[in-house]
Amino acid sequence: LDKKIKINVTGWILFHAPIPCVVIWTIFLLSSVMGYKPVIIVHGILDGPRQFEILAKFINQSHPGTSVTTLALYDYIGSMKPLWQQVDGFREAIRPIMESTDDGVHLICFSQGGLICRGVLATLPTHNAHSLILLSSPLAGQYGDSSYLKHFFPKFIKSRLYHFCYTTCGQRISICNYWNDPHQRERYLKSSIYLAPLNGEIEHANSTAWRDSFLRIQTLVLIGGQDDGVITPWESSIFGFYDSNQTVVEMEKQDWYLRDAFGLKTLNSEGAVVKCVVPGVHHTSWHSNHTVYKNCIDKWLT
């Protein structure tokens, strides 16, 4: 009866109210009926909320009334801070948004932000992330020259960067937290304080707890493409990476996947992992490309 009254009252308002009110109520009614979950956007390295205005516009156009929050934390030069420090800050910003809804939230995390989101969810055992959408993120690491790398390490080439990154000092810079030199495997496993434990490449006290938290994700969307130009190899965005010969080994053949070290194999076996590979998109254009949004993101934001 209450539902019938609510519908009748809403119908009366839509019929009798001025046109602007009709629009407002239509948006409200659509968002209520469709049950759009809040969307949280986490930026990548050397950018911030301003770069995601187009993406927020796409979301509001296709899902009217959706609450979209682009977190303004550790942006621009602050994005170079160590990732565990950033995880602590983003976790405290994300937690209250999650707690405000019983239906869960969607996370869209770009580039380095994808690794931050994974760290947040690993250390937030009660999270309610429905969809985790990782937009061109170096999930298995980075090993390649790029404008970002040359900007901060102009005197290093990729084959020698491990001399700095695999030190205590180097691990205080975000890029080094996921620098994965396939020719320096032992040094990487010994020195990596972020990516190696996050991917279950080394055993640690939180392995089981982090795995359990990862498995709370309902849908994991992996987005990337061969023309990215920054993430190297680009397959890292879909959990592929180089072996010692710099031949890309796909996700399903990675050792940590086969061991199901952090739950990725389980999610994939349940059909919860979606790969969306799009050619012709440069790294800085993923979040403003409407084709990417329409084909890879939109359907998961309900």
PDB file of C-alpha atoms in Angstrom:
ATOM      1  CA  LEU A   1       0.000   0.000   0.000  1.00  0.00           C
ATOM      2  CA  ASP A   2       2.791   2.428   0.898  1.00  0.00           C
ATOM      3  CA  LYS A   3       4.473   1.725  -2.430  1.00  0.00           C
ATOM      4  CA  LYS A   4       1.217   2.380  -4.301  1.00  0.00           C
ATOM      5  CA  ILE A   5       0.749   5.692  -2.498  1.00  0.00           C
ATOM      6  CA  LYS A   6       4.330   6.717  -3.277  1.00  0.00           C
ATOM      7  CA  ILE A   7       3.876   5.891  -6.950  1.00  0.00           C
ATOM      8  CA  ASN A   8       0.544   7.736  -7.124  1.00  0.00           C
ATOM      9  CA  VAL A   9       1.981  10.832  -5.451  1.00  0.00           C
ATOM     10  CA  THR A  10       4.995  10.794  -7.734  1.00  0.00           C
ATOM     11  CA  GLY A  11       2.744  10.428 -10.751  1.00  0.00           C
ATOM     12  CA  TRP A  12       0.600  13.368  -9.635  1.00  0.00           C
ATOM     13  CA  ILE A  13       3.722  15.553  -9.268  1.00  0.00           C
ATOM     14  CA  LEU A  14       5.053  14.536 -12.653  1.00  0.00           C
ATOM     15  CA  PHE A  15       1.697  15.314 -14.297  1.00  0.00           C
ATOM     16  CA  HIS A  16       0.949  18.614 -12.582  1.00  0.00           C
ATOM     17  CA  ALA A  17       4.417  20.054 -11.886  1.00  0.00           C
ATOM     18  CA  PRO A  18       6.219  22.514 -14.195  1.00  0.00           C
ATOM     19  CA  ILE A  19       8.641  21.032 -16.734  1.00  0.00           C
ATOM     20  CA  PRO A  20      11.842  21.677 -14.668  1.00  0.00           C
ATOM     21  CA  CYS A  21      10.309  19.823 -11.725  1.00  0.00           C
ATOM     22  CA  VAL A  22       9.342  16.968 -14.003  1.00  0.00           C
ATOM     23  CA  VAL A  23      12.980  16.632 -15.071  1.00  0.00           C
ATOM     24  CA  ILE A  24      14.211  16.643 -11.476  1.00  0.00           C
ATOM     25  CA  TRP A  25      11.674  14.080 -10.348  1.00  0.00           C
ATOM     26  CA  THR A  26      12.360  11.907 -13.380  1.00  0.00           C
ATOM     27  CA  ILE A  27      16.067  11.820 -12.524  1.00  0.00           C
ATOM     28  CA  PHE A  28      15.270  11.050  -8.885  1.00  0.00           C
ATOM     29  CA  LEU A  29      12.810   8.326  -9.826  1.00  0.00           C
ATOM     30  CA  LEU A  30      15.221   6.748 -12.308  1.00  0.00           C
ATOM     31  CA  SER A  31      18.060   6.651  -9.815  1.00  0.00           C
ATOM     32  CA  SER A  32      15.758   5.146  -7.177  1.00  0.00           C
ATOM     33  CA  VAL A  33      14.227   2.520  -9.441  1.00  0.00           C
ATOM     34  CA  MET A  34      17.486   1.533 -11.136  1.00  0.00           C
ATOM     35  CA  GLY A  35      19.356   1.463  -7.836  1.00  0.00           C
ATOM     36  CA  TYR A  36      22.531   3.123  -9.053  1.00  0.00           C
ATOM     37  CA  LYS A  37      25.340   2.576  -6.620  1.00  0.00           C
ATOM     38  CA  PRO A  38      27.772   5.372  -5.678  1.00  0.00           C
ATOM     39  CA  VAL A  39      30.849   5.621  -7.891  1.00  0.00           C
ATOM     40  CA  ILE A  40      34.274   6.450  -6.470  1.00  0.00           C
ATOM     41  CA  ILE A  41      37.073   7.510  -8.828  1.00  0.00           C
ATOM     42  CA  VAL A  42      40.738   7.267  -7.860  1.00  0.00           C
ATOM     43  CA  HIS A  43      43.184   9.167 -10.067  1.00  0.00           C
ATOM     44  CA  GLY A  44      46.577   8.066 -11.355  1.00  0.00           C
ATOM     45  CA  ILE A  45      50.064   9.463 -11.135  1.00  0.00           C
ATOM     46  CA  LEU A  46      50.565  13.209 -11.717  1.00  0.00           C
ATOM     47  CA  ASP A  47      46.872  13.972 -12.117  1.00  0.00           C
ATOM     48  CA  GLY A  48      43.831  14.709  -9.978  1.00  0.00           C
ATOM     49  CA  PRO A  49      40.052  15.248 -10.033  1.00  0.00           C
ATOM     50  CA  ARG A  50      40.148  17.787 -12.870  1.00  0.00           C
ATOM     51  CA  GLN A  51      41.215  15.100 -15.358  1.00  0.00           C
ATOM     52  CA  PHE A  52      38.090  13.038 -14.615  1.00  0.00           C
ATOM     53  CA  GLU A  53      35.372  15.606 -15.260  1.00  0.00           C
ATOM     54  CA  ILE A  54      34.532  14.048 -18.642  1.00  0.00           C
ATOM     55  CA  LEU A  55      34.241  10.574 -17.110  1.00  0.00           C
ATOM     56  CA  ALA A  56      31.923  11.921 -14.399  1.00  0.00           C
ATOM     57  CA  LYS A  57      29.835  13.539 -17.140  1.00  0.00           C
ATOM     58  CA  PHE A  58      29.582  10.225 -19.010  1.00  0.00           C
ATOM     59  CA  ILE A  59      28.365   8.523 -15.827  1.00  0.00           C
ATOM     60  CA  ASN A  60      25.745  11.156 -15.047  1.00  0.00           C
ATOM     61  CA  GLN A  61      24.448  11.064 -18.614  1.00  0.00           C
ATOM     62  CA  SER A  62      23.931   7.303 -18.714  1.00  0.00           C
ATOM     63  CA  HIS A  63      23.056   6.827 -15.028  1.00  0.00           C
ATOM     64  CA  PRO A  64      21.189   9.980 -13.918  1.00  0.00           C
ATOM     65  CA  GLY A  65      21.363  10.763 -10.240  1.00  0.00           C
ATOM     66  CA  THR A  66      24.439   8.639  -9.554  1.00  0.00           C
ATOM     67  CA  SER A  67      26.669   9.931  -6.770  1.00  0.00           C
ATOM     68  CA  VAL A  68      30.137  10.310  -8.308  1.00  0.00           C
ATOM     69  CA  THR A  69      33.078  11.181  -6.064  1.00  0.00           C
ATOM     70  CA  THR A  70      36.531  11.845  -7.491  1.00  0.00           C
ATOM     71  CA  LEU A  71      38.853  11.848  -4.522  1.00  0.00           C
ATOM     72  CA  ALA A  72      41.184  14.836  -4.231  1.00  0.00           C
ATOM     73  CA  LEU A  73      44.006  13.177  -2.344  1.00  0.00           C
ATOM     74  CA  TYR A  74      47.688  12.818  -3.188  1.00  0.00           C
ATOM     75  CA  ASP A  75      47.117  14.498  -6.529  1.00  0.00           C
ATOM     76  CA  TYR A  76      49.723  15.770  -8.967  1.00  0.00           C
ATOM     77  CA  ILE A  77      53.186  15.835  -7.328  1.00  0.00           C
ATOM     78  CA  GLY A  78      51.688  14.270  -4.191  1.00  0.00           C
ATOM     79  CA  SER A  79      51.041  11.126  -6.205  1.00  0.00           C
ATOM     80  CA  MET A  80      54.743  10.324  -5.939  1.00  0.00           C
ATOM     81  CA  LYS A  81      54.430   9.563  -2.223  1.00  0.00           C
ATOM     82  CA  PRO A  82      54.916   5.888  -1.246  1.00  0.00           C
ATOM     83  CA  LEU A  83      51.869   3.794  -2.061  1.00  0.00           C
ATOM     84  CA  TRP A  84      51.230   2.455   1.429  1.00  0.00           C
ATOM     85  CA  GLN A  85      51.027   6.042   2.665  1.00  0.00           C
ATOM     86  CA  GLN A  86      48.556   6.840  -0.089  1.00  0.00           C
ATOM     87  CA  VAL A  87      46.551   3.701   0.671  1.00  0.00           C
ATOM     88  CA  ASP A  88      46.107   4.856   4.272  1.00  0.00           C
ATOM     89  CA  GLY A  89      44.757   8.217   3.120  1.00  0.00           C
ATOM     90  CA  PHE A  90      42.463   6.877   0.401  1.00  0.00           C
ATOM     91  CA  ARG A  91      41.121   4.165   2.690  1.00  0.00           C
ATOM     92  CA  GLU A  92      39.953   6.732   5.237  1.00  0.00           C
ATOM     93  CA  ALA A  93      38.266   8.735   2.468  1.00  0.00           C
ATOM     94  CA  ILE A  94      36.596   5.691   0.888  1.00  0.00           C
ATOM     95  CA  ARG A  95      35.450   4.011   4.106  1.00  0.00           C
ATOM     96  CA  PRO A  96      32.639   6.492   4.988  1.00  0.00           C
ATOM     97  CA  ILE A  97      31.269   6.396   1.433  1.00  0.00           C
ATOM     98  CA  MET A  98      31.066   2.626   1.640  1.00  0.00           C
ATOM     99  CA  GLU A  99      29.475   2.766   5.077  1.00  0.00           C
ATOM    100  CA  SER A 100      26.793   5.149   3.818  1.00  0.00           C
ATOM    101  CA  THR A 101      25.279   2.535   1.479  1.00  0.00           C
ATOM    102  CA  ASP A 102      24.168  -1.030   2.073  1.00  0.00           C
ATOM    103  CA  ASP A 103      24.127  -1.878  -1.640  1.00  0.00           C
ATOM    104  CA  GLY A 104      27.840  -1.379  -2.226  1.00  0.00           C
ATOM    105  CA  VAL A 105      29.888   0.949  -4.391  1.00  0.00           C
ATOM    106  CA  HIS A 106      31.712   0.934  -7.706  1.00  0.00           C
ATOM    107  CA  LEU A 107      35.389   1.840  -7.836  1.00  0.00           C
ATOM    108  CA  ILE A 108      36.973   3.197 -11.019  1.00  0.00           C
ATOM    109  CA  CYS A 109      40.730   3.408 -10.565  1.00  0.00           C
ATOM    110  CA  PHE A 110      43.093   4.745 -13.198  1.00  0.00           C
ATOM    111  CA  SER A 111      46.727   3.759 -13.767  1.00  0.00           C
ATOM    112  CA  GLN A 112      48.662   3.932 -10.472  1.00  0.00           C
ATOM    113  CA  GLY A 113      45.289   4.442  -8.815  1.00  0.00           C
ATOM    114  CA  GLY A 114      44.425   0.852  -9.632  1.00  0.00           C
ATOM    115  CA  LEU A 115      47.213  -0.367  -7.386  1.00  0.00           C
ATOM    116  CA  ILE A 116      46.083   2.031  -4.669  1.00  0.00           C
ATOM    117  CA  CYS A 117      42.532   0.689  -4.880  1.00  0.00           C
ATOM    118  CA  ARG A 118      43.790  -2.851  -4.572  1.00  0.00           C
ATOM    119  CA  GLY A 119      45.757  -1.865  -1.478  1.00  0.00           C
ATOM    120  CA  VAL A 120      42.692  -0.164   0.002  1.00  0.00           C
ATOM    121  CA  LEU A 121      40.474  -3.202  -0.515  1.00  0.00           C
ATOM    122  CA  ALA A 122      43.143  -5.587   0.770  1.00  0.00           C
ATOM    123  CA  THR A 123      43.325  -3.672   4.043  1.00  0.00           C
ATOM    124  CA  LEU A 124      39.593  -3.027   4.370  1.00  0.00           C
ATOM    125  CA  PRO A 125      38.130  -6.450   5.234  1.00  0.00           C
ATOM    126  CA  THR A 126      34.546  -5.158   5.468  1.00  0.00           C
ATOM    127  CA  HIS A 127      34.547  -3.342   2.121  1.00  0.00           C
ATOM    128  CA  ASN A 128      31.505  -3.538  -0.125  1.00  0.00           C
ATOM    129  CA  ALA A 129      33.093  -2.931  -3.536  1.00  0.00           C
ATOM    130  CA  HIS A 130      30.632  -4.309  -6.048  1.00  0.00           C
ATOM    131  CA  SER A 131      32.636  -3.539  -9.190  1.00  0.00           C
ATOM    132  CA  LEU A 132      36.354  -2.798  -9.217  1.00  0.00           C
ATOM    133  CA  ILE A 133      37.139  -1.245 -12.586  1.00  0.00           C
ATOM    134  CA  LEU A 134      40.872  -0.940 -13.201  1.00  0.00           C
ATOM    135  CA  LEU A 135      41.588   1.425 -16.050  1.00  0.00           C
ATOM    136  CA  SER A 136      45.013   0.846 -17.634  1.00  0.00           C
ATOM    137  CA  SER A 137      46.755  -0.005 -14.384  1.00  0.00           C
ATOM    138  CA  PRO A 138      50.232  -1.621 -14.026  1.00  0.00           C
ATOM    139  CA  LEU A 139      48.770  -4.539 -12.097  1.00  0.00           C
ATOM    140  CA  ALA A 140      51.711  -6.874 -12.632  1.00  0.00           C
ATOM    141  CA  GLY A 141      54.283  -4.100 -12.558  1.00  0.00           C
ATOM    142  CA  GLN A 142      56.016  -1.635 -14.853  1.00  0.00           C
ATOM    143  CA  TYR A 143      59.208  -2.137 -16.838  1.00  0.00           C
ATOM    144  CA  GLY A 144      59.593   0.392 -19.604  1.00  0.00           C
ATOM    145  CA  ASP A 145      60.709   3.895 -20.471  1.00  0.00           C
ATOM    146  CA  SER A 146      57.989   6.523 -20.524  1.00  0.00           C
ATOM    147  CA  SER A 147      57.589  10.270 -20.214  1.00  0.00           C
ATOM    148  CA  TYR A 148      56.743   9.760 -16.537  1.00  0.00           C
ATOM    149  CA  LEU A 149      59.897   7.777 -15.906  1.00  0.00           C
ATOM    150  CA  LYS A 150      62.178  10.196 -17.775  1.00  0.00           C
ATOM    151  CA  HIS A 151      60.660  13.132 -15.907  1.00  0.00           C
ATOM    152  CA  PHE A 152      61.680  11.772 -12.518  1.00  0.00           C
ATOM    153  CA  PHE A 153      64.697   9.666 -13.424  1.00  0.00           C
ATOM    154  CA  PRO A 154      66.372  11.482 -16.350  1.00  0.00           C
ATOM    155  CA  LYS A 155      69.756   9.858 -15.726  1.00  0.00           C
ATOM    156  CA  PHE A 156      68.489   6.281 -15.566  1.00  0.00           C
ATOM    157  CA  ILE A 157      67.523   3.841 -18.275  1.00  0.00           C
ATOM    158  CA  LYS A 158      65.117   1.038 -17.506  1.00  0.00           C
ATOM    159  CA  SER A 159      67.807  -1.642 -17.305  1.00  0.00           C
ATOM    160  CA  ARG A 160      69.587   0.254 -14.519  1.00  0.00           C
ATOM    161  CA  LEU A 161      66.718   1.752 -12.553  1.00  0.00           C
ATOM    162  CA  TYR A 162      66.681  -1.214 -10.187  1.00  0.00           C
ATOM    163  CA  HIS A 163      69.898   0.159  -8.648  1.00  0.00           C
ATOM    164  CA  PHE A 164      67.758   2.924  -7.160  1.00  0.00           C
ATOM    165  CA  CYS A 165      64.273   1.426  -6.945  1.00  0.00           C
ATOM    166  CA  TYR A 166      65.354  -1.687  -5.071  1.00  0.00           C
ATOM    167  CA  THR A 167      66.689   0.282  -2.124  1.00  0.00           C
ATOM    168  CA  THR A 168      65.032   1.617   1.011  1.00  0.00           C
ATOM    169  CA  CYS A 169      65.248   5.125  -0.403  1.00  0.00           C
ATOM    170  CA  GLY A 170      63.814   4.085  -3.758  1.00  0.00           C
ATOM    171  CA  GLN A 171      60.821   2.385  -2.188  1.00  0.00           C
ATOM    172  CA  ARG A 172      59.773   5.788  -0.828  1.00  0.00           C
ATOM    173  CA  ILE A 173      58.757   6.817  -4.345  1.00  0.00           C
ATOM    174  CA  SER A 174      55.534   5.433  -5.761  1.00  0.00           C
ATOM    175  CA  ILE A 175      56.893   4.375  -9.161  1.00  0.00           C
ATOM    176  CA  CYS A 176      59.512   2.182  -7.478  1.00  0.00           C
ATOM    177  CA  ASN A 177      56.772   0.433  -5.492  1.00  0.00           C
ATOM    178  CA  TYR A 178      55.678  -1.326  -8.675  1.00  0.00           C
ATOM    179  CA  TRP A 179      58.898  -1.303 -10.699  1.00  0.00           C
ATOM    180  CA  ASN A 180      59.283  -4.936 -11.731  1.00  0.00           C
ATOM    181  CA  ASP A 181      62.565  -5.663 -13.489  1.00  0.00           C
ATOM    182  CA  PRO A 182      62.247  -9.153 -15.034  1.00  0.00           C
ATOM    183  CA  HIS A 183      66.039  -9.443 -15.135  1.00  0.00           C
ATOM    184  CA  GLN A 184      66.390  -8.753 -11.408  1.00  0.00           C
ATOM    185  CA  ARG A 185      63.822 -11.128  -9.998  1.00  0.00           C
ATOM    186  CA  GLU A 186      65.598 -11.893  -6.719  1.00  0.00           C
ATOM    187  CA  ARG A 187      66.246  -8.216  -6.002  1.00  0.00           C
ATOM    188  CA  TYR A 188      62.618  -7.391  -6.750  1.00  0.00           C
ATOM    189  CA  LEU A 189      61.254 -10.036  -4.389  1.00  0.00           C
ATOM    190  CA  LYS A 190      63.666  -8.986  -1.659  1.00  0.00           C
ATOM    191  CA  SER A 191      63.061  -5.234  -1.970  1.00  0.00           C
ATOM    192  CA  SER A 192      59.473  -4.716  -3.142  1.00  0.00           C
ATOM    193  CA  ILE A 193      57.369  -3.605  -0.189  1.00  0.00           C
ATOM    194  CA  TYR A 194      54.165  -3.067  -2.172  1.00  0.00           C
ATOM    195  CA  LEU A 195      53.570  -4.950  -5.419  1.00  0.00           C
ATOM    196  CA  ALA A 196      55.253  -8.245  -4.510  1.00  0.00           C
ATOM    197  CA  PRO A 197      53.248  -8.765  -1.302  1.00  0.00           C
ATOM    198  CA  LEU A 198      50.049  -7.414  -2.907  1.00  0.00           C
ATOM    199  CA  ASN A 199      50.278  -9.987  -5.710  1.00  0.00           C
ATOM    200  CA  GLY A 200      51.188 -12.777  -3.321  1.00  0.00           C
ATOM    201  CA  GLU A 201      54.629 -13.175  -4.851  1.00  0.00           C
ATOM    202  CA  ILE A 202      56.104 -13.365  -1.361  1.00  0.00           C
ATOM    203  CA  GLU A 203      54.573 -14.850   1.765  1.00  0.00           C
ATOM    204  CA  HIS A 204      53.596 -12.470   4.538  1.00  0.00           C
ATOM    205  CA  ALA A 205      51.460 -12.414   7.670  1.00  0.00           C
ATOM    206  CA  ASN A 206      48.494 -10.752   5.914  1.00  0.00           C
ATOM    207  CA  SER A 207      48.326 -13.084   2.898  1.00  0.00           C
ATOM    208  CA  THR A 208      45.127 -14.863   3.930  1.00  0.00           C
ATOM    209  CA  ALA A 209      43.328 -11.728   5.120  1.00  0.00           C
ATOM    210  CA  TRP A 210      44.176  -9.810   1.949  1.00  0.00           C
ATOM    211  CA  ARG A 211      43.026 -12.721  -0.200  1.00  0.00           C
ATOM    212  CA  ASP A 212      39.718 -12.908   1.637  1.00  0.00           C
ATOM    213  CA  SER A 213      39.186  -9.179   1.118  1.00  0.00           C
ATOM    214  CA  PHE A 214      39.978  -9.433  -2.597  1.00  0.00           C
ATOM    215  CA  LEU A 215      37.388 -12.190  -2.964  1.00  0.00           C
ATOM    216  CA  ARG A 216      34.653  -9.845  -1.682  1.00  0.00           C
ATOM    217  CA  ILE A 217      34.741  -8.055  -5.065  1.00  0.00           C
ATOM    218  CA  GLN A 218      31.693  -8.968  -7.165  1.00  0.00           C
ATOM    219  CA  THR A 219      33.111  -7.974 -10.571  1.00  0.00           C
ATOM    220  CA  LEU A 220      36.698  -7.177 -11.554  1.00  0.00           C
ATOM    221  CA  VAL A 221      37.008  -5.273 -14.837  1.00  0.00           C
ATOM    222  CA  LEU A 222      40.474  -5.054 -16.424  1.00  0.00           C
ATOM    223  CA  ILE A 223      40.851  -2.438 -19.160  1.00  0.00           C
ATOM    224  CA  GLY A 224      43.885  -1.794 -21.346  1.00  0.00           C
ATOM    225  CA  GLY A 225      45.237  -1.836 -24.875  1.00  0.00           C
ATOM    226  CA  GLN A 226      48.284  -2.211 -27.063  1.00  0.00           C
ATOM    227  CA  ASP A 227      48.512   1.478 -27.978  1.00  0.00           C
ATOM    228  CA  ASP A 228      48.637   2.718 -24.374  1.00  0.00           C
ATOM    229  CA  GLY A 229      52.212   3.946 -24.729  1.00  0.00           C
ATOM    230  CA  VAL A 230      52.960   4.149 -20.987  1.00  0.00           C
ATOM    231  CA  ILE A 231      52.099   0.906 -19.205  1.00  0.00           C
ATOM    232  CA  THR A 232      54.871  -1.513 -20.185  1.00  0.00           C
ATOM    233  CA  PRO A 233      54.175  -4.156 -21.098  1.00  0.00           C
ATOM    234  CA  TRP A 234      50.630  -3.017 -21.805  1.00  0.00           C
ATOM    235  CA  GLU A 235      49.451  -6.511 -20.841  1.00  0.00           C
ATOM    236  CA  SER A 236      50.240  -5.607 -17.243  1.00  0.00           C
ATOM    237  CA  SER A 237      46.828  -3.918 -17.267  1.00  0.00           C
ATOM    238  CA  ILE A 238      45.298  -7.387 -17.664  1.00  0.00           C
ATOM    239  CA  PHE A 239      47.765  -9.075 -15.273  1.00  0.00           C
ATOM    240  CA  GLY A 240      50.236 -10.243 -17.920  1.00  0.00           C
ATOM    241  CA  PHE A 241      53.963  -9.587 -17.595  1.00  0.00           C
ATOM    242  CA  TYR A 242      57.443 -10.308 -18.924  1.00  0.00           C
ATOM    243  CA  ASP A 243      59.463 -13.386 -18.155  1.00  0.00           C
ATOM    244  CA  SER A 244      63.273 -13.160 -17.959  1.00  0.00           C
ATOM    245  CA  ASN A 245      63.448 -13.091 -21.784  1.00  0.00           C
ATOM    246  CA  GLN A 246      61.006 -10.190 -21.921  1.00  0.00           C
ATOM    247  CA  THR A 247      58.366 -12.403 -23.464  1.00  0.00           C
ATOM    248  CA  VAL A 248      54.917 -11.571 -22.154  1.00  0.00           C
ATOM    249  CA  VAL A 249      53.334 -14.340 -20.097  1.00  0.00           C
ATOM    250  CA  GLU A 250      49.559 -14.040 -19.909  1.00  0.00           C
ATOM    251  CA  MET A 251      47.679 -13.810 -16.631  1.00  0.00           C
ATOM    252  CA  GLU A 252      46.527 -17.434 -16.599  1.00  0.00           C
ATOM    253  CA  LYS A 253      50.118 -18.698 -16.806  1.00  0.00           C
ATOM    254  CA  GLN A 254      51.620 -16.501 -14.109  1.00  0.00           C
ATOM    255  CA  ASP A 255      52.902 -18.416 -11.089  1.00  0.00           C
ATOM    256  CA  TRP A 256      50.931 -16.370  -8.564  1.00  0.00           C
ATOM    257  CA  TYR A 257      47.772 -16.949 -10.613  1.00  0.00           C
ATOM    258  CA  LEU A 258      48.285 -20.706 -10.768  1.00  0.00           C
ATOM    259  CA  ARG A 259      48.825 -20.747  -7.000  1.00  0.00           C
ATOM    260  CA  ASP A 260      45.767 -18.506  -6.583  1.00  0.00           C
ATOM    261  CA  ALA A 261      47.966 -16.460  -4.275  1.00  0.00           C
ATOM    262  CA  PHE A 262      45.563 -13.537  -3.836  1.00  0.00           C
ATOM    263  CA  GLY A 263      42.291 -14.939  -5.195  1.00  0.00           C
ATOM    264  CA  LEU A 264      42.437 -13.911  -8.853  1.00  0.00           C
ATOM    265  CA  LYS A 265      42.124 -17.484 -10.124  1.00  0.00           C
ATOM    266  CA  THR A 266      39.076 -18.060  -7.940  1.00  0.00           C
ATOM    267  CA  LEU A 267      37.370 -14.881  -9.159  1.00  0.00           C
ATOM    268  CA  ASN A 268      38.135 -15.804 -12.754  1.00  0.00           C
ATOM    269  CA  SER A 269      36.791 -19.331 -12.346  1.00  0.00           C
ATOM    270  CA  GLU A 270      33.554 -17.802 -11.037  1.00  0.00           C
ATOM    271  CA  GLY A 271      33.220 -15.617 -14.107  1.00  0.00           C
ATOM    272  CA  ALA A 272      33.826 -12.448 -12.110  1.00  0.00           C
ATOM    273  CA  VAL A 273      36.837 -11.234 -14.120  1.00  0.00           C
ATOM    274  CA  VAL A 274      36.202  -9.246 -17.300  1.00  0.00           C
ATOM    275  CA  LYS A 275      38.939  -8.194 -19.719  1.00  0.00           C
ATOM    276  CA  CYS A 276      38.263  -5.289 -22.057  1.00  0.00           C
ATOM    277  CA  VAL A 277      41.054  -4.653 -24.575  1.00  0.00           C
ATOM    278  CA  VAL A 278      40.683  -1.553 -26.742  1.00  0.00           C
ATOM    279  CA  PRO A 279      43.204  -0.573 -29.453  1.00  0.00           C
ATOM    280  CA  GLY A 280      44.014   2.989 -30.429  1.00  0.00           C
ATOM    281  CA  VAL A 281      43.791   4.577 -26.966  1.00  0.00           C
ATOM    282  CA  HIS A 282      46.740   6.454 -25.472  1.00  0.00           C
ATOM    283  CA  HIS A 283      47.308   6.247 -21.739  1.00  0.00           C
ATOM    284  CA  THR A 284      46.030   9.719 -20.879  1.00  0.00           C
ATOM    285  CA  SER A 285      42.833   9.245 -22.906  1.00  0.00           C
ATOM    286  CA  TRP A 286      41.297   6.179 -21.248  1.00  0.00           C
ATOM    287  CA  HIS A 287      39.062   8.157 -18.907  1.00  0.00           C
ATOM    288  CA  SER A 288      37.822  10.600 -21.580  1.00  0.00           C
ATOM    289  CA  ASN A 289      37.196   8.137 -24.416  1.00  0.00           C
ATOM    290  CA  HIS A 290      33.459   7.548 -24.856  1.00  0.00           C
ATOM    291  CA  THR A 291      33.953   4.245 -26.681  1.00  0.00           C
ATOM    292  CA  VAL A 292      35.936   2.916 -23.722  1.00  0.00           C
ATOM    293  CA  TYR A 293      33.233   4.126 -21.351  1.00  0.00           C
ATOM    294  CA  LYS A 294      30.397   2.651 -23.391  1.00  0.00           C
ATOM    295  CA  ASN A 295      32.015  -0.728 -24.065  1.00  0.00           C
ATOM    296  CA  CYS A 296      34.033  -1.320 -20.909  1.00  0.00           C
ATOM    297  CA  ILE A 297      32.567   0.664 -18.010  1.00  0.00           C
ATOM    298  CA  ASP A 298      28.935   1.663 -18.419  1.00  0.00           C
ATOM    299  CA  LYS A 299      27.345  -1.798 -18.055  1.00  0.00           C
ATOM    300  CA  TRP A 300      29.027  -2.391 -14.689  1.00  0.00           C
ATOM    301  CA  LEU A 301      27.717   0.748 -12.968  1.00  0.00           C
ATOM    302  CA  THR A 302      24.214  -0.457 -12.093  1.00  0.00           C
TER     303      THR A 302
END
